[in-house]
Amino acid sequence: MRSLEDVIQAAGNPVDLLRHSPSGPNVYPGVPPEYTNWRDEQQAWQKTCVLFNLSFHMADLYVEGPDATKLLSQLAINTFKNVSPGRAKQFVPCSHDGHVIGDVILFNSAPNQYVLVGRIPALNWIQFHAATGGYDVKLELDERSAARKDPFNRKSYRFQIQGPNAMKVMEKVLGQRPPEVKFFHVTALVIAGKQVTALRHGMAGQPGFELVGPHAEGDAVRDAIVRAGEEFGLRLVGGRAYSSNTLESGWIPSPLPAVYSGEKMKPYRQWLTAESYEAKASIGGSFASKKIEDYYLTPWDMGYGSFIDYEHDFIGRDALQKMAKGTHRKKVTLALEEADVLRVIGSQLEKGERAKFMEFPSAVYSMHPYDKVVAGGKTAGISTWIGYSSNERRMLTIAVLEAQYAEPGTGVTLVWGEENGGTRKPTIERHKQMEIRAIVSPVPYAETARKSYADGGWRKTAVT
Amino acid sequence: MKNLEEVLRAAGNPVTMLRNSPIGAYVYPVVPGEFSNWRDEQAAWQKTAVLFDQSHHMVEQYVQGPDTLKLFTHLGMNSFASFPVNRAKQLAPCNYDGYVIGDGILFHLEESHMVFVGRAPAASWIQFHAETGGFNVKTRKDDRSPGNTKGLAINRTNYRFQIQGPNAWKVIEKVNGGPVPELKFFHMATMKIAGRTVRTLRHGMAGAPGLEIWGPYADREEIRAAIVAAGKEFGLKEVGARAYATNTCESGWIPSPLPAVYTGEKMKKYREWLPASSYEATGSIGGSFVSQNIEDYYVTPYEMGYGPFIKFDHDFIGKEALQKMAGKPHRRKVTLAWNADDVVKVWRSMLEQGDPYKYIDLPLSNFTSATYDRLTHQGKTVGLNMFSGYSYNERSMLSLGIVDPDIQLGNEVRLLWGEEGGGTKKPTVERHRQIEIRAIVSPAPYAKQARTSYHEGWRSKATV
C-alpha cells in the first residue's frame, strides 16, 4: 500500500500537495446546518444556553493495557502526574523537533484506561507508537462520521451544554443541583434514566458540561435536556454556527500536523497510508511558503508553553528545551476592520475582480487555514480560524504573531485570499487577494471566556 | 387536530399562523450543500455544464387508470387536447376562484399513467380529487426526502437528475456514446447511460437546452458517476443544495406561491381532507408583506406568467373565475435587481452595534416556505417579492416578484426587507430592523441567455 512518504515523494513538495488538495474544510455532519438560525444560535451561547452536538465530527481512540499511561506520557508535552481516573486533560503530542502534531482531549476512565477525542492526527501518532514501540496496549479507533462507511453508527454520543444558563438547565434535568466538579473533572450523572458521564467543561467561554454515553441513548438524553432547557432559552446549535464558537473562546482547532518533514519522522510517514488524513488534508489561505516547516506550530504558538513538563521523558523534549530559551510567538485574536470586511464582501456585487468569498459565520475553506499577517511590510505571523461573531458583531480570527506585534491594540494587516487567483482546491473560486486591516486583541476575545475560566488552564493565563 | 380545517379554526387567522410557523427554513434535503463551492457551481450553469440532483426535494404523485387524462383535464387550465405519451407539461392547478394552488411538471409516462413532480400542494390537490372525485384511477405518492435524515436510509422511487448548461448536449452525447436526437422542449425519449436505458425529458431549467433524466433510485450513483466522468472534459460541475434553488433567480420561475386553499366554502372539503401535518398546515410565510386577509397572498396564473397557457377549450376547476379575469389588466412577473449599496448597508449592520437588518443569506436568501415582501413605488404598494437570492453570474442580488401593470421595466421600486416589529416568531428570524432596498424592475428571466434560448414555453413569451 502507498504511504504518505510515497505521496510526498511523488508530489515533490508537501506544501504543493496540501495547498492544492481536493479536501474541503472539516465538516459537521449529523446535525442540520441550522436548527433555528445561526445568529440566534451564536447569541444563545453568550446570553442563555446551548446544546452542542459533538457526536459526529471527531474521532475517539480507546487506549488500554498495562503500558497505556507509559505510551501516552511518552508522547505528551504535559505531565501525567496529575492524571487519575475521573480526570481529563488536553493531550498535545509534538514531533521530535518540538512541533505540534495534534491537540485532543484525553479522558482517564480507569487506571491505564483512556479515551482520546479530537482530530485524527494526534490519534494516528498514538496508534503508530502503539504498533511499533513494543507497548503492551490495546487500541480501538472509532472514526469520525465523515471518515466511515456507516457515518452514524458511532459508539458514543457527545453533547455539551454551555452558556450562562447551562447550570440551571442541568439542575432542572437532574432534579437537583449538579454536583460541584472541578474543571476537567468527570462525574457520573443520570439523565432521563440513563447513566451519563459528565465532564466539567466550558468550550464557549462559560461553565458547562460535556455529556457522554452510548450512542443509542443519545436521543433520549438530548430530548430531556431540550425539554428542560425550554424555559431557559436553550438552543440547539447547528453545523453552521458550531465551528465559529472557538473564535470567541480562542482555541485553535487546526494546527498542521508536523509530520511532513524530518528524517526521524520518516518511519511514521511510511506507516501512514496514502489514504490517511495527513495525505489528504488541505491547507488554505494567503500564507504561501515553500517550506512545510513554516506551517508547523510550537506549543507556545498554541498558548500551551506553560503546559510543557520537562520532568518527564517525551518525544520532542530536547527540542522544546532548546526552544524554551528563545523568543516565542503569541496567540491573539484579530478583530477585522469593518470597512475592509465590507470592501471584501461588497466586491461580490461589483463588476471588477472579486475577493475570495467570505462565508458566514465560518469563513474557513480548508482543513488548515493559514493566512498571512503583515505589519509594516514584514510578515508578522499567521492567522488560522476565521469567522463572524454575532455576539461581538465582528469578523474575528485566531492568529499567531511575533511577540513584537502581539500587543493588544497593535494594527496589523491580514491578507485574505490566495495568490494568483487561487490554488486548485475545489472550494476556491477565482479571486483577487485583498488586504484587511485588523486590531490585535486578547485571546480569548469574549470577555466572559476570559473571566469565568475560574479553574485555570490556558484561557485564564492567556495574553491580555 | 386531525386536519387543516381544524388547525385553522384553532389558530384564528391563517396569516398569523403561517407567518409565525415554527417549521424553519424550506430545506433542499440530502444533497450536500456544496460539491465544490456555490460560486463556481452557479458559474458552471452559465459557462460550462452542471448536474442538478433533484432526487430529493420534490413530491412524486403518480396517477394510473382509465380516467387519468380526465382527472388532469379537470384540474389543469392548460389544454389537454394533445397530450400523448412521452410529453410533459407544466401543471398549475387553481382553486375555484382562479388562484394558484401549486405548480410542477406532469409527465405522461405511458397510456393512462402520469406522474406529477413538484412541491406538495399541487400533488395533494391531485390526490384529493383522484380519491374523492369519482375518477377511475389509482394513486401513489412518493414523498420528498426528510430534511434531516439522521442517518436513516433514503429510498425514493426515482433518482432525478438534470444536465444543463451550454455544454450540456456535449456531455449528453458523450455519456450516450453517440448522437442524441434534439427533441422538442418538454418531449420525452430515452438514452443510454452506463449501459442502462434511462428516460429523458427535454428541458432547460437554467436557461440553456438540457435534459432531465430519471430511473430507479438504486441506480443513482452509477448514473451519476457516468455523467460526472463524461462531463469532466466539458467542465461539468455537480450543483449542491445551496446553489441549486438559486438557478431560478436567473431563469425566472417562482417556486413558492402560497397554495390558495385557506379560504372559501368550496375548498372546505379539501381542508378537512388535508392532514394537520401537511405542507399547507405547517408551512411558513416570511417577509414584509402583511395583510390580515390571507387571500391577499394568493396569486393568479396570469401573475405567475402562465396566461398564455390558459385554454378555455375544456372544463376545469377555476375556469369561470379565470374567464372573468382574462380581459383585465394583471400584475406580471419580473426580476428585481437589488441596489448594491443598499445590500452592503444590510451587511454593514452586522458589524455594528444595535439591531441589524434581517440577515441576507447567500446564495439563497429565503427564510420560509413562501416569501412575501412588499414592493412600493413612490410610496404606493405595487407588488410582491417572492423569491430571493444572489447570482454570482450576474453579480447581483436578484429576486422574482409580481408588479402592477403600470410599473415599467427600468423603474426603481423599493423592496421592504425584513419583518415588522423586530420580526415574527419564526425560528429563522433573528431580531432585526426593516430596510428599504432599491431594486430595478427587470425582465424575468433575467439572464439574457435564458430569454433567447428557450424555444417554447412561458420563458420565451416573457415580458421584455
mmCIF file of N, CA and C in Angstrom, chain A residues 354-457:
data_model
loop_
_atom_site.group_PDB
_atom_site.id
_atom_site.type_symbol
_atom_site.label_atom_id
_atom_site.label_comp_id
_atom_site.label_asym_id
_atom_site.label_seq_id
_atom_site.Cartn_x
_atom_site.Cartn_y
_atom_site.Cartn_z
ATOM 1 N N ARG A 354 -13.231 40.041 -7.945
ATOM 2 C CA ARG A 354 -13.853 39.830 -6.654
ATOM 3 C C ARG A 354 -12.885 39.197 -5.660
ATOM 4 N N ALA A 355 -13.101 39.491 -4.391
ATOM 5 C CA ALA A 355 -12.305 38.877 -3.329
ATOM 6 C C ALA A 355 -12.759 37.439 -3.131
ATOM 7 N N LYS A 356 -11.937 36.642 -2.450
ATOM 8 C CA LYS A 356 -12.385 35.315 -2.017
ATOM 9 C C LYS A 356 -13.654 35.506 -1.203
ATOM 10 N N PHE A 357 -14.682 34.745 -1.553
ATOM 11 C CA PHE A 357 -15.952 34.873 -0.834
ATOM 12 C C PHE A 357 -15.743 34.622 0.653
ATOM 13 N N MET A 358 -16.328 35.470 1.462
ATOM 14 C CA MET A 358 -16.203 35.350 2.905
ATOM 15 C C MET A 358 -17.509 34.778 3.434
ATOM 16 N N GLU A 359 -17.448 33.517 3.804
ATOM 17 C CA GLU A 359 -18.654 32.809 4.224
ATOM 18 C C GLU A 359 -19.031 33.204 5.661
ATOM 19 N N PHE A 360 -20.323 33.240 5.930
ATOM 20 C CA PHE A 360 -20.829 33.497 7.283
ATOM 21 C C PHE A 360 -21.496 32.246 7.836
ATOM 22 N N PRO A 361 -21.334 31.911 9.104
ATOM 23 C CA PRO A 361 -20.439 32.597 10.035
ATOM 24 C C PRO A 361 -19.013 32.067 9.985
ATOM 25 N N SER A 362 -18.761 30.829 9.516
ATOM 26 C CA SER A 362 -17.379 30.369 9.431
ATOM 27 C C SER A 362 -16.847 30.650 8.037
ATOM 28 N N ALA A 363 -15.742 31.365 7.968
ATOM 29 C CA ALA A 363 -15.152 31.699 6.667
ATOM 30 C C ALA A 363 -13.979 30.776 6.348
ATOM 31 N N VAL A 364 -13.893 29.643 7.050
ATOM 32 C CA VAL A 364 -12.817 28.667 6.833
ATOM 33 C C VAL A 364 -13.139 27.836 5.592
ATOM 34 N N TYR A 365 -12.171 27.703 4.672
ATOM 35 C CA TYR A 365 -12.448 26.945 3.444
ATOM 36 C C TYR A 365 -11.450 25.816 3.193
ATOM 37 N N SER A 366 -10.705 25.419 4.241
ATOM 38 C CA SER A 366 -9.796 24.279 4.106
ATOM 39 C C SER A 366 -9.673 23.601 5.468
ATOM 40 N N MET A 367 -9.010 22.430 5.497
ATOM 41 C CA MET A 367 -8.810 21.764 6.782
ATOM 42 C C MET A 367 -7.900 22.592 7.687
ATOM 43 N N HIS A 368 -6.926 23.269 7.050
ATOM 44 C CA HIS A 368 -5.934 24.023 7.825
ATOM 45 C C HIS A 368 -5.769 25.422 7.248
ATOM 46 N N PRO A 369 -6.574 26.380 7.756
ATOM 47 C CA PRO A 369 -6.460 27.747 7.257
ATOM 48 C C PRO A 369 -5.153 28.408 7.729
ATOM 49 N N TYR A 370 -4.411 28.961 6.786
ATOM 50 C CA TYR A 370 -3.168 29.689 7.088
ATOM 51 C C TYR A 370 -3.131 30.956 6.255
ATOM 52 N N ASP A 371 -3.494 32.070 6.858
ATOM 53 C CA ASP A 371 -3.430 33.350 6.162
ATOM 54 C C ASP A 371 -2.244 34.154 6.669
ATOM 55 N N LYS A 372 -1.692 34.946 5.769
ATOM 56 C CA LYS A 372 -0.527 35.764 6.109
ATOM 57 C C LYS A 372 -0.977 37.024 6.846
ATOM 58 N N VAL A 373 -0.250 37.336 7.929
ATOM 59 C CA VAL A 373 -0.496 38.590 8.630
ATOM 60 C C VAL A 373 0.762 39.439 8.487
ATOM 61 N N VAL A 374 0.601 40.673 8.019
ATOM 62 C CA VAL A 374 1.759 41.534 7.800
ATOM 63 C C VAL A 374 1.624 42.830 8.594
ATOM 64 N N ALA A 375 2.796 43.436 8.851
ATOM 65 C CA ALA A 375 2.818 44.732 9.525
ATOM 66 C C ALA A 375 4.050 45.468 9.026
ATOM 67 N N GLY A 376 3.873 46.679 8.587
ATOM 68 C CA GLY A 376 4.999 47.472 8.088
ATOM 69 C C GLY A 376 5.793 46.754 7.016
ATOM 70 N N GLY A 377 5.122 46.031 6.150
ATOM 71 C CA GLY A 377 5.799 45.352 5.049
ATOM 72 C C GLY A 377 6.454 44.041 5.438
ATOM 73 N N LYS A 378 6.414 43.680 6.709
ATOM 74 C CA LYS A 378 7.026 42.417 7.146
ATOM 75 C C LYS A 378 5.958 41.406 7.561
ATOM 76 N N THR A 379 6.332 40.127 7.447
ATOM 77 C CA THR A 379 5.418 39.094 7.916
ATOM 78 C C THR A 379 5.390 39.111 9.446
ATOM 79 N N ALA A 380 4.211 39.286 9.993
ATOM 80 C CA ALA A 380 4.074 39.364 11.450
ATOM 81 C C ALA A 380 3.621 38.041 12.035
ATOM 82 N N GLY A 381 3.109 37.147 11.190
ATOM 83 C CA GLY A 381 2.641 35.864 11.695
ATOM 84 C C GLY A 381 1.605 35.269 10.771
ATOM 85 N N ILE A 382 0.865 34.321 11.324
ATOM 86 C CA ILE A 382 -0.163 33.660 10.530
ATOM 87 C C ILE A 382 -1.497 33.742 11.261
ATOM 88 N N SER A 383 -2.557 33.660 10.465
ATOM 89 C CA SER A 383 -3.898 33.657 11.034
ATOM 90 C C SER A 383 -4.538 32.319 10.696
ATOM 91 N N THR A 384 -5.247 31.728 11.637
ATOM 92 C CA THR A 384 -5.821 30.400 11.409
ATOM 93 C C THR A 384 -7.324 30.477 11.234
ATOM 94 N N TRP A 385 -8.072 30.132 12.247
ATOM 95 C CA TRP A 385 -9.540 30.080 12.165
ATOM 96 C C TRP A 385 -10.088 31.466 11.923
ATOM 97 N N ILE A 386 -11.136 31.579 11.095
ATOM 98 C CA ILE A 386 -11.706 32.893 10.785
ATOM 99 C C ILE A 386 -13.214 32.783 10.636
ATOM 100 N N GLY A 387 -13.914 33.789 11.138
ATOM 101 C CA GLY A 387 -15.364 33.776 11.003
ATOM 102 C C GLY A 387 -15.997 34.956 11.714
ATOM 103 N N TYR A 388 -17.317 34.946 11.681
ATOM 104 C CA TYR A 388 -18.087 36.074 12.194
ATOM 105 C C TYR A 388 -18.729 35.719 13.535
ATOM 106 N N SER A 389 -18.685 36.665 14.447
ATOM 107 C CA SER A 389 -19.383 36.503 15.721
ATOM 108 C C SER A 389 -20.520 37.500 15.809
ATOM 109 N N SER A 390 -21.710 36.962 15.899
ATOM 110 C CA SER A 390 -22.881 37.808 16.039
ATOM 111 C C SER A 390 -22.941 38.422 17.438
ATOM 112 N N ASN A 391 -22.227 37.806 18.387
ATOM 113 C CA ASN A 391 -22.135 38.379 19.735
ATOM 114 C C ASN A 391 -21.241 39.609 19.770
ATOM 115 N N GLU A 392 -20.121 39.523 19.065
ATOM 116 C CA GLU A 392 -19.145 40.612 19.086
ATOM 117 C C GLU A 392 -19.350 41.560 17.916
ATOM 118 N N ARG A 393 -20.243 41.170 16.986
ATOM 119 C CA ARG A 393 -20.526 41.975 15.792
ATOM 120 C C ARG A 393 -19.251 42.241 14.987
ATOM 121 N N ARG A 394 -18.425 41.216 14.896
ATOM 122 C CA ARG A 394 -17.164 41.368 14.176
ATOM 123 C C ARG A 394 -16.778 40.092 13.462
ATOM 124 N N MET A 395 -15.954 40.268 12.419
ATOM 125 C CA MET A 395 -15.202 39.150 11.874
ATOM 126 C C MET A 395 -13.968 39.028 12.753
ATOM 127 N N LEU A 396 -13.734 37.809 13.238
ATOM 128 C CA LEU A 396 -12.597 37.552 14.125
ATOM 129 C C LEU A 396 -11.740 36.444 13.534
ATOM 130 N N THR A 397 -10.448 36.460 13.850
ATOM 131 C CA THR A 397 -9.601 35.325 13.515
ATOM 132 C C THR A 397 -8.748 34.992 14.728
ATOM 133 N N ILE A 398 -8.278 33.740 14.772
ATOM 134 C CA ILE A 398 -7.307 33.357 15.801
ATOM 135 C C ILE A 398 -5.950 33.306 15.106
ATOM 136 N N ALA A 399 -5.018 34.146 15.557
ATOM 137 C CA ALA A 399 -3.738 34.293 14.876
ATOM 138 C C ALA A 399 -2.577 34.006 15.813
ATOM 139 N N VAL A 400 -1.421 33.771 15.217
ATOM 140 C CA VAL A 400 -0.187 33.554 15.977
ATOM 141 C C VAL A 400 0.823 34.559 15.436
ATOM 142 N N LEU A 401 1.229 35.505 16.302
ATOM 143 C CA LEU A 401 2.062 36.620 15.834
ATOM 144 C C LEU A 401 3.391 36.676 16.582
ATOM 145 N N GLU A 402 4.406 37.198 15.900
ATOM 146 C CA GLU A 402 5.676 37.502 16.564
ATOM 147 C C GLU A 402 5.373 38.420 17.748
ATOM 148 N N ALA A 403 6.137 38.223 18.815
ATOM 149 C CA ALA A 403 5.846 38.936 20.073
ATOM 150 C C ALA A 403 5.739 40.446 19.866
ATOM 151 N N GLN A 404 6.588 41.002 18.973
ATOM 152 C CA GLN A 404 6.602 42.465 18.831
ATOM 153 C C GLN A 404 5.307 43.015 18.236
ATOM 154 N N TYR A 405 4.514 42.137 17.595
ATOM 155 C CA TYR A 405 3.239 42.594 17.022
ATOM 156 C C TYR A 405 2.032 42.131 17.838
ATOM 157 N N ALA A 406 2.306 41.397 18.920
ATOM 158 C CA ALA A 406 1.218 40.701 19.610
ATOM 159 C C ALA A 406 0.554 41.531 20.709
ATOM 160 N N GLU A 407 1.045 42.759 20.930
ATOM 161 C CA GLU A 407 0.436 43.602 21.962
ATOM 162 C C GLU A 407 -0.980 43.984 21.555
ATOM 163 N N PRO A 408 -1.957 43.807 22.433
ATOM 164 C CA PRO A 408 -3.321 44.241 22.102
ATOM 165 C C PRO A 408 -3.334 45.709 21.672
ATOM 166 N N GLY A 409 -4.060 45.982 20.623
ATOM 167 C CA GLY A 409 -4.136 47.339 20.104
ATOM 168 C C GLY A 409 -3.244 47.582 18.904
ATOM 169 N N THR A 410 -2.287 46.685 18.673
ATOM 170 C CA THR A 410 -1.405 46.835 17.521
ATOM 171 C C THR A 410 -2.205 46.676 16.222
ATOM 172 N N GLY A 411 -1.871 47.503 15.251
ATOM 173 C CA GLY A 411 -2.524 47.388 13.945
ATOM 174 C C GLY A 411 -1.726 46.467 13.029
ATOM 175 N N VAL A 412 -2.357 45.482 12.470
ATOM 176 C CA VAL A 412 -1.705 44.590 11.505
ATOM 177 C C VAL A 412 -2.632 44.455 10.296
ATOM 178 N N THR A 413 -2.167 43.725 9.288
ATOM 179 C CA THR A 413 -2.987 43.531 8.092
ATOM 180 C C THR A 413 -3.059 42.049 7.747
ATOM 181 N N LEU A 414 -4.260 41.576 7.565
ATOM 182 C CA LEU A 414 -4.484 40.185 7.155
ATOM 183 C C LEU A 414 -4.621 40.164 5.632
ATOM 184 N N VAL A 415 -3.904 39.258 4.994
ATOM 185 C CA VAL A 415 -4.065 39.112 3.546
ATOM 186 C C VAL A 415 -5.104 38.023 3.300
ATOM 187 N N TRP A 416 -6.212 38.408 2.685
ATOM 188 C CA TRP A 416 -7.356 37.490 2.514
ATOM 189 C C TRP A 416 -7.398 36.959 1.086
ATOM 190 N N GLY A 417 -7.410 35.654 0.968
ATOM 191 C CA GLY A 417 -7.458 35.033 -0.355
ATOM 192 C C GLY A 417 -6.090 34.499 -0.750
ATOM 193 N N GLU A 418 -6.073 33.726 -1.806
ATOM 194 C CA GLU A 418 -4.834 33.083 -2.230
ATOM 195 C C GLU A 418 -4.198 33.825 -3.406
ATOM 196 N N GLU A 419 -2.907 33.569 -3.602
ATOM 197 C CA GLU A 419 -2.146 34.280 -4.640
ATOM 198 C C GLU A 419 -2.560 33.833 -6.043
ATOM 199 N N ASN A 420 -2.349 34.696 -7.012
ATOM 200 C CA ASN A 420 -2.551 34.382 -8.447
ATOM 201 C C ASN A 420 -3.937 33.821 -8.760
ATOM 202 N N GLY A 421 -4.951 34.346 -8.133
ATOM 203 C CA GLY A 421 -6.304 33.890 -8.439
ATOM 204 C C GLY A 421 -6.750 32.687 -7.642
ATOM 205 N N GLY A 422 -5.823 32.078 -6.925
ATOM 206 C CA GLY A 422 -6.215 30.968 -6.058
ATOM 207 C C GLY A 422 -5.628 29.636 -6.482
ATOM 208 N N THR A 423 -5.485 28.727 -5.511
ATOM 209 C CA THR A 423 -4.979 27.377 -5.773
ATOM 210 C C THR A 423 -6.082 26.548 -6.444
ATOM 211 N N ARG A 424 -5.789 25.263 -6.629
ATOM 212 C CA ARG A 424 -6.758 24.395 -7.326
ATOM 213 C C ARG A 424 -7.774 23.748 -6.388
ATOM 214 N N LYS A 425 -7.776 24.101 -5.119
ATOM 215 C CA LYS A 425 -8.767 23.498 -4.217
ATOM 216 C C LYS A 425 -10.183 23.785 -4.728
ATOM 217 N N PRO A 426 -11.057 22.776 -4.666
ATOM 218 C CA PRO A 426 -12.416 22.988 -5.209
ATOM 219 C C PRO A 426 -13.205 24.060 -4.467
ATOM 220 N N THR A 427 -12.827 24.372 -3.251
ATOM 221 C CA THR A 427 -13.567 25.400 -2.506
ATOM 222 C C THR A 427 -13.178 26.812 -2.944
ATOM 223 N N ILE A 428 -12.236 26.893 -3.878
ATOM 224 C CA ILE A 428 -11.708 28.206 -4.271
ATOM 225 C C ILE A 428 -12.239 28.607 -5.629
ATOM 226 N N GLU A 429 -13.007 29.691 -5.681
ATOM 227 C CA GLU A 429 -13.344 30.301 -6.959
ATOM 228 C C GLU A 429 -12.213 31.280 -7.300
ATOM 229 N N ARG A 430 -12.081 31.619 -8.587
ATOM 230 C CA ARG A 430 -11.019 32.586 -8.961
ATOM 231 C C ARG A 430 -11.306 33.901 -8.240
ATOM 232 N N HIS A 431 -10.268 34.500 -7.694
ATOM 233 C CA HIS A 431 -10.477 35.715 -6.910
ATOM 234 C C HIS A 431 -9.197 36.524 -6.836
ATOM 235 N N LYS A 432 -9.320 37.685 -6.211
ATOM 236 C CA LYS A 432 -8.179 38.573 -6.042
ATOM 237 C C LYS A 432 -7.880 38.689 -4.553
ATOM 238 N N GLN A 433 -6.589 38.652 -4.212
ATOM 239 C CA GLN A 433 -6.239 38.850 -2.797
ATOM 240 C C GLN A 433 -6.594 40.272 -2.376
ATOM 241 N N MET A 434 -7.048 40.399 -1.152
ATOM 242 C CA MET A 434 -7.333 41.738 -0.640
ATOM 243 C C MET A 434 -6.784 41.854 0.773
ATOM 244 N N GLU A 435 -6.399 43.059 1.132
ATOM 245 C CA GLU A 435 -5.860 43.275 2.466
ATOM 246 C C GLU A 435 -6.962 43.769 3.398
ATOM 247 N N ILE A 436 -6.935 43.233 4.587
ATOM 248 C CA ILE A 436 -7.919 43.632 5.602
ATOM 249 C C ILE A 436 -7.157 44.070 6.851
ATOM 250 N N ARG A 437 -7.350 45.308 7.239
ATOM 251 C CA ARG A 437 -6.691 45.772 8.466
ATOM 252 C C ARG A 437 -7.344 45.111 9.683
ATOM 253 N N ALA A 438 -6.529 44.920 10.724
ATOM 254 C CA ALA A 438 -7.045 44.236 11.901
ATOM 255 C C ALA A 438 -6.385 44.789 13.157
ATOM 256 N N ILE A 439 -7.110 44.735 14.244
ATOM 257 C CA ILE A 439 -6.580 45.149 15.546
ATOM 258 C C ILE A 439 -6.263 43.895 16.352
ATOM 259 N N VAL A 440 -5.022 43.808 16.826
ATOM 260 C CA VAL A 440 -4.621 42.704 17.690
ATOM 261 C C VAL A 440 -5.399 42.814 19.003
ATOM 262 N N SER A 441 -6.014 41.711 19.394
ATOM 263 C CA SER A 441 -6.900 41.712 20.558
ATOM 264 C C SER A 441 -6.615 40.492 21.425
ATOM 265 N N PRO A 442 -7.096 40.519 22.667
ATOM 266 C CA PRO A 442 -6.813 39.398 23.568
ATOM 267 C C PRO A 442 -7.406 38.091 23.055
ATOM 268 N N VAL A 443 -6.851 36.997 23.522
ATOM 269 C CA VAL A 443 -7.419 35.698 23.244
ATOM 270 C C VAL A 443 -7.632 35.011 24.588
ATOM 271 N N PRO A 444 -8.778 34.478 24.926
ATOM 272 C CA PRO A 444 -9.997 34.558 24.131
ATOM 273 C C PRO A 444 -10.558 35.978 24.062
ATOM 274 N N TYR A 445 -11.272 36.238 22.970
ATOM 275 C CA TYR A 445 -11.789 37.575 22.713
ATOM 276 C C TYR A 445 -12.943 37.911 23.644
ATOM 277 N N ALA A 446 -13.810 36.937 23.839
ATOM 278 C CA ALA A 446 -15.014 37.194 24.619
ATOM 279 C C ALA A 446 -14.660 37.459 26.072
ATOM 280 N N GLU A 447 -15.211 38.513 26.600
ATOM 281 C CA GLU A 447 -14.999 38.885 27.997
ATOM 282 C C GLU A 447 -15.339 37.733 28.928
ATOM 283 N N THR A 448 -16.482 37.120 28.676
ATOM 284 C CA THR A 448 -16.935 36.056 29.568
ATOM 285 C C THR A 448 -15.955 34.902 29.582
ATOM 286 N N ALA A 449 -15.354 34.607 28.427
ATOM 287 C CA ALA A 449 -14.434 33.483 28.360
ATOM 288 C C ALA A 449 -13.221 33.748 29.241
ATOM 289 N N ARG A 450 -12.704 34.963 29.191
ATOM 290 C CA ARG A 450 -11.510 35.272 29.975
ATOM 291 C C ARG A 450 -11.787 35.265 31.465
ATOM 292 N N LYS A 451 -12.941 35.751 31.853
ATOM 293 C CA LYS A 451 -13.215 35.937 33.276
ATOM 294 C C LYS A 451 -13.701 34.683 33.976
ATOM 295 N N SER A 452 -14.398 33.796 33.263
ATOM 296 C CA SER A 452 -15.061 32.734 34.015
ATOM 297 C C SER A 452 -14.392 31.378 33.932
ATOM 298 N N TYR A 453 -13.237 31.296 33.314
ATOM 299 C CA TYR A 453 -12.484 30.046 33.411
ATOM 300 C C TYR A 453 -11.757 30.066 34.746
ATOM 301 N N ALA A 454 -12.531 29.818 35.775
ATOM 302 C CA ALA A 454 -12.049 30.070 37.128
ATOM 303 C C ALA A 454 -11.003 29.053 37.551
ATOM 304 N N ASP A 455 -11.053 27.903 36.905
ATOM 305 C CA ASP A 455 -10.174 26.838 37.380
ATOM 306 C C ASP A 455 -8.837 26.810 36.662
ATOM 307 N N GLY A 456 -8.480 27.874 36.033
ATOM 308 C CA GLY A 456 -7.166 27.921 35.410
ATOM 309 C C GLY A 456 -7.188 27.443 33.984
ATOM 310 N N GLY A 457 -6.087 26.884 33.563
ATOM 311 C CA GLY A 457 -5.990 26.499 32.161
ATOM 312 C C GLY A 457 -5.461 27.656 31.346
#
